[in-house]
CSV table of C-alpha atoms in Angstrom, one decimal:
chain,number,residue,atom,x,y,z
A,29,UNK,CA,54.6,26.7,-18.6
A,30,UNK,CA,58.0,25.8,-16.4
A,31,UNK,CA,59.4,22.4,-17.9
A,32,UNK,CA,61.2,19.8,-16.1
A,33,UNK,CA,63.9,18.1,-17.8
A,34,UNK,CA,63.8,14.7,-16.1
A,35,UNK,CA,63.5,10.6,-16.5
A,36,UNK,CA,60.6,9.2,-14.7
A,37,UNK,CA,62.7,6.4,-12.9
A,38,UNK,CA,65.5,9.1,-11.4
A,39,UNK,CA,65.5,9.3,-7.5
A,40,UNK,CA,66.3,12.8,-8.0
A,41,UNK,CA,64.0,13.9,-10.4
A,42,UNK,CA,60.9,12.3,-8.6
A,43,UNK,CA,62.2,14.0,-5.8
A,44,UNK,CA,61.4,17.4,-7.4
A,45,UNK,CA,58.4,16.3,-8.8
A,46,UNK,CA,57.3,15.6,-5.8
A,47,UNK,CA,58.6,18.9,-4.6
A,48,UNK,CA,56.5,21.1,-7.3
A,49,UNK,CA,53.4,19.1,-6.7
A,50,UNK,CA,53.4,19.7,-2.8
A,51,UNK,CA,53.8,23.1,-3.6
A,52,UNK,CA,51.1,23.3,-5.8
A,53,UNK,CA,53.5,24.1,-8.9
A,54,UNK,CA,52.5,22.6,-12.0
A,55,UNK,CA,55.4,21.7,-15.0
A,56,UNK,CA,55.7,20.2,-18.6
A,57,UNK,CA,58.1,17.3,-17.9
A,58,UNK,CA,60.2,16.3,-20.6
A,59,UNK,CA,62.0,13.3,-20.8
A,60,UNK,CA,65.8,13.4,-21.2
A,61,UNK,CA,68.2,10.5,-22.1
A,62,UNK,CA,71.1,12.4,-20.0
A,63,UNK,CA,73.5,9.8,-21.1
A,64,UNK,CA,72.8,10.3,-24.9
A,65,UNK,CA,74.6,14.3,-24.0
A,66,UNK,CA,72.2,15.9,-26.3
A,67,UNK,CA,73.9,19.4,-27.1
A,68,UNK,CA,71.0,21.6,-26.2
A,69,UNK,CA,70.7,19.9,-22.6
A,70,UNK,CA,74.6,20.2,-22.2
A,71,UNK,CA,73.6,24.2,-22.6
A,72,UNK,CA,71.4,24.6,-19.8
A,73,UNK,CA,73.5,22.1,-17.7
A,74,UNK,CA,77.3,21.6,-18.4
A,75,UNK,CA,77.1,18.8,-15.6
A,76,UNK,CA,74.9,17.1,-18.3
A,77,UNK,CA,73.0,15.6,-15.1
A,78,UNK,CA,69.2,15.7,-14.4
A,79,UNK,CA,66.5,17.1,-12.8
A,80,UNK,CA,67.0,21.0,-15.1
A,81,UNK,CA,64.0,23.0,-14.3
A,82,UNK,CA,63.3,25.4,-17.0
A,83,UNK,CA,61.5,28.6,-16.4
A,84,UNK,CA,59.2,30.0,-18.6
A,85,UNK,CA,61.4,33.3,-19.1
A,86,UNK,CA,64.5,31.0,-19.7
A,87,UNK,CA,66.0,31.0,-16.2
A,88,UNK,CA,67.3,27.6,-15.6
A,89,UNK,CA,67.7,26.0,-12.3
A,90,UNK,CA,70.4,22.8,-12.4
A,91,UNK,CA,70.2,19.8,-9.7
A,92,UNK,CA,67.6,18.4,-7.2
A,93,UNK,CA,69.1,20.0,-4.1
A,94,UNK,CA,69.0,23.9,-5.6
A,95,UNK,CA,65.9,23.3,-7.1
A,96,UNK,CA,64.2,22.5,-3.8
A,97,UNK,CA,66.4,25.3,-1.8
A,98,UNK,CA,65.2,27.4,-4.5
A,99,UNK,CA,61.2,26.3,-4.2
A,100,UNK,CA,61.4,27.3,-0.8
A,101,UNK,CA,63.3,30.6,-1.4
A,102,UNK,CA,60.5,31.9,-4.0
A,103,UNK,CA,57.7,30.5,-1.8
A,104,UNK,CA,58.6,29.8,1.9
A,105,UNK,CA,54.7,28.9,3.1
A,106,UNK,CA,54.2,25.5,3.1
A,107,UNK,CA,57.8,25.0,3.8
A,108,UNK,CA,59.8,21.5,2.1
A,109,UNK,CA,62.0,22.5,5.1
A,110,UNK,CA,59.8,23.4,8.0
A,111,UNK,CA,60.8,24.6,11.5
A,112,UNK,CA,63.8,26.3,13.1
A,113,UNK,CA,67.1,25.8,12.3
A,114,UNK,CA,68.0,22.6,13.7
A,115,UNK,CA,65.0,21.2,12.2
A,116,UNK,CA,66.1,22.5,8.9
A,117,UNK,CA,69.5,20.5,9.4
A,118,UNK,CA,68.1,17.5,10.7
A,119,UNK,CA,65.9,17.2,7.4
A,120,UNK,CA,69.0,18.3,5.2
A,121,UNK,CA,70.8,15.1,6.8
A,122,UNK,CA,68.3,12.9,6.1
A,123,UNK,CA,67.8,14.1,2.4
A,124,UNK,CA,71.8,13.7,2.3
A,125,UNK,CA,71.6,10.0,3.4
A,126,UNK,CA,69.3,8.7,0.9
A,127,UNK,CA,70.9,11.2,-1.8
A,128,UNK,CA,74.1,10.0,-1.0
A,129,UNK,CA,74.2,6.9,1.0
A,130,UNK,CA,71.3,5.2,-0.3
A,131,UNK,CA,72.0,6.5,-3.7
A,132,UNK,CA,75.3,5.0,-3.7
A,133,UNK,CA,74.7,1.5,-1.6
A,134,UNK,CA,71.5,0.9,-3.6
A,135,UNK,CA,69.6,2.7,-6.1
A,136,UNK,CA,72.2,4.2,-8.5
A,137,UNK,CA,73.6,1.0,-8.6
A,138,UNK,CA,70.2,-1.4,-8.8
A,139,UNK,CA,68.9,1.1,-11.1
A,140,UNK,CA,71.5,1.3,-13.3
A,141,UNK,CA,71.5,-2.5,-14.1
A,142,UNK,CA,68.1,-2.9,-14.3
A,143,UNK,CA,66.6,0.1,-15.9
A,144,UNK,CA,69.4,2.1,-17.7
A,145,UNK,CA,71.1,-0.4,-19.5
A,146,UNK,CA,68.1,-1.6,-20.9
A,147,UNK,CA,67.3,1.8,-22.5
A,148,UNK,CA,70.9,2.4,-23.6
A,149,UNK,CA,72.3,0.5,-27.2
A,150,UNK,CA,75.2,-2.0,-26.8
A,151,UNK,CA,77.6,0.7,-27.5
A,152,UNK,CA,76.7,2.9,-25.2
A,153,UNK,CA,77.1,0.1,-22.1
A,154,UNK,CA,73.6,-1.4,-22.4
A,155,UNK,CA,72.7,-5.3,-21.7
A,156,UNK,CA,71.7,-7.5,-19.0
A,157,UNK,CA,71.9,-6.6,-15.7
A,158,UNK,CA,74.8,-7.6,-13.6
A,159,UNK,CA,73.2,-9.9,-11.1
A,160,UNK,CA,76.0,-9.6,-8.6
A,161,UNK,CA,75.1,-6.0,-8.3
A,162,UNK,CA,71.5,-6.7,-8.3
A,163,UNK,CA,72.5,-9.1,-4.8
A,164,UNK,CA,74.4,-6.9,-3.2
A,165,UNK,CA,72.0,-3.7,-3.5
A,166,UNK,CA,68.8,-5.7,-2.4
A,167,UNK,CA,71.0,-6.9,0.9
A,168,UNK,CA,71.6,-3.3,1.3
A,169,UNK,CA,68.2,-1.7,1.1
A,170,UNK,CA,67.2,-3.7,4.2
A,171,UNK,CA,69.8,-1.9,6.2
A,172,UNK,CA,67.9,1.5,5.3
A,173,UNK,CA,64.5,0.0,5.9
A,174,UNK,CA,65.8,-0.8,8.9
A,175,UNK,CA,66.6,3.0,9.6
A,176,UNK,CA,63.2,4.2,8.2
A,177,UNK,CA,61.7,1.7,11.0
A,178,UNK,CA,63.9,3.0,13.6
A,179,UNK,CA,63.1,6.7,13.6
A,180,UNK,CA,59.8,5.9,13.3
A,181,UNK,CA,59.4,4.7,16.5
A,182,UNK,CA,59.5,8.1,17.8
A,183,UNK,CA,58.3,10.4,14.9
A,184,UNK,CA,55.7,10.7,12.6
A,185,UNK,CA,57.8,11.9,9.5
A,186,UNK,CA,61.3,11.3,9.1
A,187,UNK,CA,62.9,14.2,10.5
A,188,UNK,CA,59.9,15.1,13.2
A,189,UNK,CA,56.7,15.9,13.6
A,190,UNK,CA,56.2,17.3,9.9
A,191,UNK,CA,56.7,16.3,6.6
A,192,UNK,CA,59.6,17.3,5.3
A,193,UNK,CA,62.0,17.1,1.8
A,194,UNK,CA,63.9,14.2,4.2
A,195,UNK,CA,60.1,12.4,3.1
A,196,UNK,CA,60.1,13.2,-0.2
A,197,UNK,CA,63.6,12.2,-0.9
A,198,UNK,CA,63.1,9.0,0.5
A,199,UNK,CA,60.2,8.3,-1.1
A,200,UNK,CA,61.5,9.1,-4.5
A,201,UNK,CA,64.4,6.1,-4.2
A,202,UNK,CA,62.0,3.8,-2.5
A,203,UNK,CA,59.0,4.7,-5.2
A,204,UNK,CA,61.6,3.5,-8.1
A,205,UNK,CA,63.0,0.4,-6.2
A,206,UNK,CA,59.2,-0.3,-6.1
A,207,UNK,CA,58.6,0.1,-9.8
A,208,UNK,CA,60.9,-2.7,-10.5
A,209,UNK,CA,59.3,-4.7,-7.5
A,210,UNK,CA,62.6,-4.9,-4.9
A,211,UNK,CA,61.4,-3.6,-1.9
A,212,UNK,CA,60.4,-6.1,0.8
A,213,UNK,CA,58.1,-3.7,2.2
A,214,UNK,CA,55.5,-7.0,4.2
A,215,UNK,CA,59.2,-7.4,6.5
A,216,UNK,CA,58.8,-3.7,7.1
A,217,UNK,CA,55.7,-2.7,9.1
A,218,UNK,CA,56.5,0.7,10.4
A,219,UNK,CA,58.7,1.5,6.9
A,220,UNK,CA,55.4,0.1,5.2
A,221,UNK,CA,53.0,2.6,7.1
A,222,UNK,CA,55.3,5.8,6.9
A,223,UNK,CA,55.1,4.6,2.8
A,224,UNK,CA,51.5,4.0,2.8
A,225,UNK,CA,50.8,7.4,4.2
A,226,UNK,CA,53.3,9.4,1.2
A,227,UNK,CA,51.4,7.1,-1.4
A,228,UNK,CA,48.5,8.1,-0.4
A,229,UNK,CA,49.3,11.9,-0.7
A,230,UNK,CA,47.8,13.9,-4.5
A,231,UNK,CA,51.6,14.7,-4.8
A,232,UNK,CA,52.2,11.3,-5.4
A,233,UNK,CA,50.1,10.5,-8.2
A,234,UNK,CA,52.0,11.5,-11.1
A,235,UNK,CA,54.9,9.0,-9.9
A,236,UNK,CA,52.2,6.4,-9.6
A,237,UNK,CA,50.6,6.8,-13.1
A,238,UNK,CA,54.7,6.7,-14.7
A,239,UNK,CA,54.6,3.3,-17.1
A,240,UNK,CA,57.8,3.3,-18.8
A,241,UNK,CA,57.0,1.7,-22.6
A,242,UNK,CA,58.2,-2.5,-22.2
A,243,UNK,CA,58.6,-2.3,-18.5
A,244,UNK,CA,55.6,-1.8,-16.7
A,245,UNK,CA,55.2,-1.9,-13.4
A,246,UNK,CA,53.8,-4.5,-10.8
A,247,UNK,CA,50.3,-4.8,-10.0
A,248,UNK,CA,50.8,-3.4,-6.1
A,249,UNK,CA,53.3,-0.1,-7.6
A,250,UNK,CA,50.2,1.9,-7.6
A,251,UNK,CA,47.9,0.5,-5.6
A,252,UNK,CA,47.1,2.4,-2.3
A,253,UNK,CA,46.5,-0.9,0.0
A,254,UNK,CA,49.7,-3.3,-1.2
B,9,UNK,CA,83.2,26.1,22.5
B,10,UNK,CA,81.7,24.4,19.6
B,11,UNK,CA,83.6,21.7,17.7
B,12,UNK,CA,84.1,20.2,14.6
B,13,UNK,CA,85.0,16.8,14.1
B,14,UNK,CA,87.1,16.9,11.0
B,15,UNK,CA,90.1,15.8,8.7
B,16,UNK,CA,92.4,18.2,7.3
B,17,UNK,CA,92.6,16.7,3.7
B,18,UNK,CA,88.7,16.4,3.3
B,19,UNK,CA,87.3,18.8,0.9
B,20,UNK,CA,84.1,19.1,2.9
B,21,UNK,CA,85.6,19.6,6.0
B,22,UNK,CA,87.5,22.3,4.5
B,23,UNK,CA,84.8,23.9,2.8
B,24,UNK,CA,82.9,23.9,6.4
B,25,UNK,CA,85.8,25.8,7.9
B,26,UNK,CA,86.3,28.1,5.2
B,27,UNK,CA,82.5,28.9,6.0
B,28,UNK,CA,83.0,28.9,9.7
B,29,UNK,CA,86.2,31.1,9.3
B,30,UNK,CA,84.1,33.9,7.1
B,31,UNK,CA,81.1,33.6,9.4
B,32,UNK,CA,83.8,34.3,12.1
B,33,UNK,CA,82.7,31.6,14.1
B,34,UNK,CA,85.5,30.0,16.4
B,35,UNK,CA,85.7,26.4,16.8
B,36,UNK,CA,87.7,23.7,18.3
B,37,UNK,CA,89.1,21.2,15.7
B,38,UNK,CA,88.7,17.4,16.4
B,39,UNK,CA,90.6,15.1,14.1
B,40,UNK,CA,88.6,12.0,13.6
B,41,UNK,CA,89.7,9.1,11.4
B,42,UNK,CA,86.1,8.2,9.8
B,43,UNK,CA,87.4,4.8,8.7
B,44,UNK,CA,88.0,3.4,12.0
B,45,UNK,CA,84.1,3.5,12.6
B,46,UNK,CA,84.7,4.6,16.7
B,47,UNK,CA,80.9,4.4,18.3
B,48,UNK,CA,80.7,7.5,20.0
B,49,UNK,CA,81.1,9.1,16.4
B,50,UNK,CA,78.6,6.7,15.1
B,51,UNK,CA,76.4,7.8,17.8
B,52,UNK,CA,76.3,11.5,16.6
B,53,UNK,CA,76.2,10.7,12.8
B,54,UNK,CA,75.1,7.1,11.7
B,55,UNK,CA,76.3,7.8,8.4
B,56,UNK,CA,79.6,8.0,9.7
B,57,UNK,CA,80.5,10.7,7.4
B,58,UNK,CA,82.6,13.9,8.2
B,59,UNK,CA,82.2,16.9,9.0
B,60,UNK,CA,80.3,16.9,11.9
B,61,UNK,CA,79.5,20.0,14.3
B,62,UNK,CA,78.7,19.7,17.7
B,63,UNK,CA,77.6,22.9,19.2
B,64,UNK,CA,78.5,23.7,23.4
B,65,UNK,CA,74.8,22.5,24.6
B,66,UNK,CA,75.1,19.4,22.9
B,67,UNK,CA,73.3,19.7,19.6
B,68,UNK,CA,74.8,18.2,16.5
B,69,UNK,CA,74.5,19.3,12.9
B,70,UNK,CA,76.0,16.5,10.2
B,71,UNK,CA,77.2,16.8,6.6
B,72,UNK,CA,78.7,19.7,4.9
B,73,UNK,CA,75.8,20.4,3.3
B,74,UNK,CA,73.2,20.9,6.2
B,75,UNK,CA,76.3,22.5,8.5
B,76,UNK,CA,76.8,25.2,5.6
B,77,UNK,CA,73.0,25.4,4.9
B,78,UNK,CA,72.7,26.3,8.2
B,79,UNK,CA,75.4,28.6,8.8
B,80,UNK,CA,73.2,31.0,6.7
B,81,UNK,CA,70.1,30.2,8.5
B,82,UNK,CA,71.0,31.5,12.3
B,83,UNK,CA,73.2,33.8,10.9
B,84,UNK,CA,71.6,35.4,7.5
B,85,UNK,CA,74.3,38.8,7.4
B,86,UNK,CA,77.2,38.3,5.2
B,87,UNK,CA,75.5,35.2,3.6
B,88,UNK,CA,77.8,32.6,2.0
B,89,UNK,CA,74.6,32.3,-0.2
B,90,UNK,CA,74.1,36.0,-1.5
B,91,UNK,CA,71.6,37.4,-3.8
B,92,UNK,CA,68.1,36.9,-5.2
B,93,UNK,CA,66.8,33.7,-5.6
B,94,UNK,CA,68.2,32.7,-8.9
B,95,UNK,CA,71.3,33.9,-7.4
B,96,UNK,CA,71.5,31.2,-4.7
B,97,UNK,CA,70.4,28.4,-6.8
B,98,UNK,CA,73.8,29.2,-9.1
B,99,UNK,CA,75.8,29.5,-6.1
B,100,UNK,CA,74.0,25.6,-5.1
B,101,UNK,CA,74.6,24.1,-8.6
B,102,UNK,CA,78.6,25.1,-8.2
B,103,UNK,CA,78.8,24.1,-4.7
B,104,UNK,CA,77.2,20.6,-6.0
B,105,UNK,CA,79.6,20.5,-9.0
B,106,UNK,CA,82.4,20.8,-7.1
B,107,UNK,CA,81.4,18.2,-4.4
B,108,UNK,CA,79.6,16.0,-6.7
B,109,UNK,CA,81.4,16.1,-9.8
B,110,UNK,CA,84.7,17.4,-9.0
B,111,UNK,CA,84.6,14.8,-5.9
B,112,UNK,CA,83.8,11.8,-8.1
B,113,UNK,CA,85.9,12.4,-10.7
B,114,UNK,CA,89.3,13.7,-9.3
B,115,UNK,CA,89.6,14.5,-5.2
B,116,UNK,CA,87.9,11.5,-3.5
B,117,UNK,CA,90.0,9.0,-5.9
B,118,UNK,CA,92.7,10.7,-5.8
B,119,UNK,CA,93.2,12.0,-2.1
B,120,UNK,CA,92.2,8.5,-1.1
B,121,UNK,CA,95.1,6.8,-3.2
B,122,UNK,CA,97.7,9.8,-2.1
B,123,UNK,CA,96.7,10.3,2.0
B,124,UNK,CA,93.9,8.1,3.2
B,125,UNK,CA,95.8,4.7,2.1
B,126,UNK,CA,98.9,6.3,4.0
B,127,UNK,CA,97.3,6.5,7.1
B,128,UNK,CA,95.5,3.4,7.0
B,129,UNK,CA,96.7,0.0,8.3
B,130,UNK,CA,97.4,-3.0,6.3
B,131,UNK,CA,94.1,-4.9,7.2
B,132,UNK,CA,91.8,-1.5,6.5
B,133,UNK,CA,92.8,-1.1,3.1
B,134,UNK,CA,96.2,1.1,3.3
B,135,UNK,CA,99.2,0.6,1.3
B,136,UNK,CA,100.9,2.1,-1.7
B,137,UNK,CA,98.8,4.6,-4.4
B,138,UNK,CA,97.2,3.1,-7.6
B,139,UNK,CA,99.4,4.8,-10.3
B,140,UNK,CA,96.6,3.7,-12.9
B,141,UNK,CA,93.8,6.2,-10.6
B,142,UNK,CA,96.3,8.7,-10.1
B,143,UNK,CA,96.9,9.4,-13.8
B,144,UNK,CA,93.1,9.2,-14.6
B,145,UNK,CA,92.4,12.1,-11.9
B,146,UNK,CA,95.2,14.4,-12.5
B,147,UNK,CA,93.6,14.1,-16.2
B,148,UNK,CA,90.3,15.3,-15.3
B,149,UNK,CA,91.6,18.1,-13.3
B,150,UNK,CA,92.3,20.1,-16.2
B,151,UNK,CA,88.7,20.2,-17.3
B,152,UNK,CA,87.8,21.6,-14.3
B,153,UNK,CA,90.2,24.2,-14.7
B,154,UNK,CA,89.4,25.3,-17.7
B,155,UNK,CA,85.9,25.1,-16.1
B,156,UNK,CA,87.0,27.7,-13.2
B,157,UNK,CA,88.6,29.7,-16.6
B,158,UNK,CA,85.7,29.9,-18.3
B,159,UNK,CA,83.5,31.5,-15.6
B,160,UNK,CA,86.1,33.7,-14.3
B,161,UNK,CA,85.6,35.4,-18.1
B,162,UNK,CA,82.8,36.9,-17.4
B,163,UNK,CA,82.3,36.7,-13.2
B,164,UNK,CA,84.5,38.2,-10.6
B,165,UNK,CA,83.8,35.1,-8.1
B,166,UNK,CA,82.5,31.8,-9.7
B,167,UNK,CA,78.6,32.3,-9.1
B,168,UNK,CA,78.6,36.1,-10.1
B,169,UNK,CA,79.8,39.4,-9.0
B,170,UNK,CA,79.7,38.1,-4.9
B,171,UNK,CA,82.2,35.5,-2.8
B,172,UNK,CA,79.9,32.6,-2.2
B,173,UNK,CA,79.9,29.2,-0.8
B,174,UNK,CA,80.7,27.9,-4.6
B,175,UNK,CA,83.9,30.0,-4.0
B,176,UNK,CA,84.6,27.8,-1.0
B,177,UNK,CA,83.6,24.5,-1.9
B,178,UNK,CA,86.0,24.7,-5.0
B,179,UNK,CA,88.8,25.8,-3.0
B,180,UNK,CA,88.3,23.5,-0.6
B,181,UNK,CA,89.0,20.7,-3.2
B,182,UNK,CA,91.9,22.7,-4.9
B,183,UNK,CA,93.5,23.3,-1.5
B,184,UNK,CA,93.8,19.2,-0.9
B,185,UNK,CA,95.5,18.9,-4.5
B,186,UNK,CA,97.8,21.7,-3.9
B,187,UNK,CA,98.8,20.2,-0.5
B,188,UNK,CA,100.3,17.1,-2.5
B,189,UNK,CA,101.9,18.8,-5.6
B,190,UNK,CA,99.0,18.3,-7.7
B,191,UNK,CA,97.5,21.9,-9.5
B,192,UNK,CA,99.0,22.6,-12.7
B,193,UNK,CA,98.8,26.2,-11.6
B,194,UNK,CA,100.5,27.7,-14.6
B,195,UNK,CA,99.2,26.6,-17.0
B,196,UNK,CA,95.7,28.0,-15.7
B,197,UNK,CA,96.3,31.7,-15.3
B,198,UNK,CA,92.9,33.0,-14.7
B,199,UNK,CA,92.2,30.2,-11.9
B,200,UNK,CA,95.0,30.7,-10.2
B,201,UNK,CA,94.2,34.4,-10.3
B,202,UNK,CA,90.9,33.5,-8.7
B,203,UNK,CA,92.8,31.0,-6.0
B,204,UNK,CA,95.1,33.6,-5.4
B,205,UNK,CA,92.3,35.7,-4.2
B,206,UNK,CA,91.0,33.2,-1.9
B,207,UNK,CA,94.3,32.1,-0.7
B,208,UNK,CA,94.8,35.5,0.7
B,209,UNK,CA,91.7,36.2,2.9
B,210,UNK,CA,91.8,35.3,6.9
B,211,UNK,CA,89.5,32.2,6.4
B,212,UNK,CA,92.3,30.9,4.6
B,213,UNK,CA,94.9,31.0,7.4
B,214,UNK,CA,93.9,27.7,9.4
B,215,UNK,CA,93.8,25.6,6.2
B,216,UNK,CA,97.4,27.2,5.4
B,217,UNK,CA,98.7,26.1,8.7
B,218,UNK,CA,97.8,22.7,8.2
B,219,UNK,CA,100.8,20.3,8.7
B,220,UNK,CA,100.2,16.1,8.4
B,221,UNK,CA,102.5,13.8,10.1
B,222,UNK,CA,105.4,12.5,7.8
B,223,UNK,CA,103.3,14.3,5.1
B,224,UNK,CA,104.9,17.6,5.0
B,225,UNK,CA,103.3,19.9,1.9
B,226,UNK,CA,105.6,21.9,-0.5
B,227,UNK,CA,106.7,24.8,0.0
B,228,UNK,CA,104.1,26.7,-2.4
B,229,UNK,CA,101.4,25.4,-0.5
B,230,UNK,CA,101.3,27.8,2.2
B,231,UNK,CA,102.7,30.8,-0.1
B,232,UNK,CA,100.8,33.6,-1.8
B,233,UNK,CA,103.3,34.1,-4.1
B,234,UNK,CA,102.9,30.4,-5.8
């Protein structure tokens, strides 16, 4: 079977899980402590980042954005990128602003303080988390609930009628802020529905059955009606 | 005519003209200073990130990502994304190192301590470089040159036997170090062999001809012969 190289609370790598599981693909995930720079990962990606998918003939595919151009190149029904061109582009911008913007503004950040350094020894940069950072993320994530509410005045999913990668990649930084219960979702009506309806979806149930061992997650993470 | 709102020292706004130069696509250059935040920019990309692409009827593509992505999608001859599959997904995971990795770790640091801080005012940020970051980043270059080494042992262009957008993207870093002095060409024979190549084709020309205000590059910049 294909493996995913991944950790359960990475934005990117729940991105591509939820990916494969709306196309239907099933994986063996594995879980890999990128930062420990185990020699065998370094191998199969000299960026030493995750998501690596794995093929079962050894073909390896590095990074969330060419994995998910590459789900769609081997199978194109059921497209993570549907409709013409623009469409395409206007989904693509949208996965760029929560891989970049919202990665850098929030959850890289948050995450980092409150998950990483827990798992990572003293040497390695572990501790407590650095509570000015913790501040300044959960400030920012209302500026991109905001954004979530605003196009949803006028669309159904985030980048038009359809669901779209633009979804899913939103949904994987929102679905790990909501592990460690920061996401003020009850401010957020129409953020709060778009969510409720990606939740609700049988891609989403192996991110909502993730329990990370000494950190589970709130009561409401996996419940359907929070 | 279709433009592109740009800045001549930004990697991905180089890498976008490089891909609209080998696509053959003519466009009108707009020079727009990100930082200053002007609304009718905001207004096309609320990200407020170069490059941006607005087409003649109006429609706007944002981020060098989607632009490129979509490059290949209305135009699928002479892809800057060639090959099978597995192909493209290499192609992706250089095009990301380079604007990921290489972008983190030497040319936004750098290029913002060399150029951006020149052009900026006092109250924006602007000012003299950080020696401290400009030693760091001239550091790290060299692993990425022996990176570009290492694959051009085995591979004519960096993804395989084909010029790809992983080809561009890297150049369109190099080409912003080279502008200020900063390649260590020589001592990286079989890169520079590789950037000669690219250097000479006609996409090259416009980035060649680039001239900043009280920032004249050296002499080698423009030359094949380097």
């Amino acid at each position: 079977m294909d493996q995913l190289f991944h950790l359960p609370l990475s934005p990117a790598c729940r991105k591509v899980r939820l990916a494969l599981a709306e196309k239907g693909r099933e994986v063996e995930l594995v879980e890999e402590r990128d930062w420990e720079e185990r020699e065998d990962f370094l191998i199969m990606n000299p960026a030493g980042e995750l998501p690596v998918l794995r093929e079962e003939d050894g073909a390896v595919i590095c990074g969330s954005g060419p994995i998910t151009e590459y789900l769609d190149d081997i199978d194109p029904d059921k497209p993570l990128l549907p409709g013409d061109a623009h469409a395409r582009a206007e989904a693509r911008r949208l996965v760029e602003w929560f891989d970049r913007k919202f990665s850098e503004e929030v959850s890289t950040p948050l995450l980092y303080e409150k998950v990483t350094k827990r798992f990572m020894g003293a040497s390695q940069g572990g501790g407590s988390p650095d509570m000015g950072v913790v501040r300044i993320t959960l400030h920012n994530v209302r500026f991109h609930l905001d954004y979530i509410s605003y196009l949803m005045e006028d669309r159904r999913w985030l980048a038009g009628e359809e669901l779209s990668l633009a979804d899913l990649a939103a949904a994987a930084h929102l679905s790990c802020l909501d592990y460690i219960g920061d996401v003020p979702w009850a401010q957020y009506p129409q953020a709060k529905d778009w969510y409720v309806r990606l939740k609700s979806r049988p891609s989403f149930r192996g991110l909502l059955a993730d329990h990370l061992p000494g950190m589970p997650p709130p009561r409401v993470y996996a419940n359907l009606d929070f």
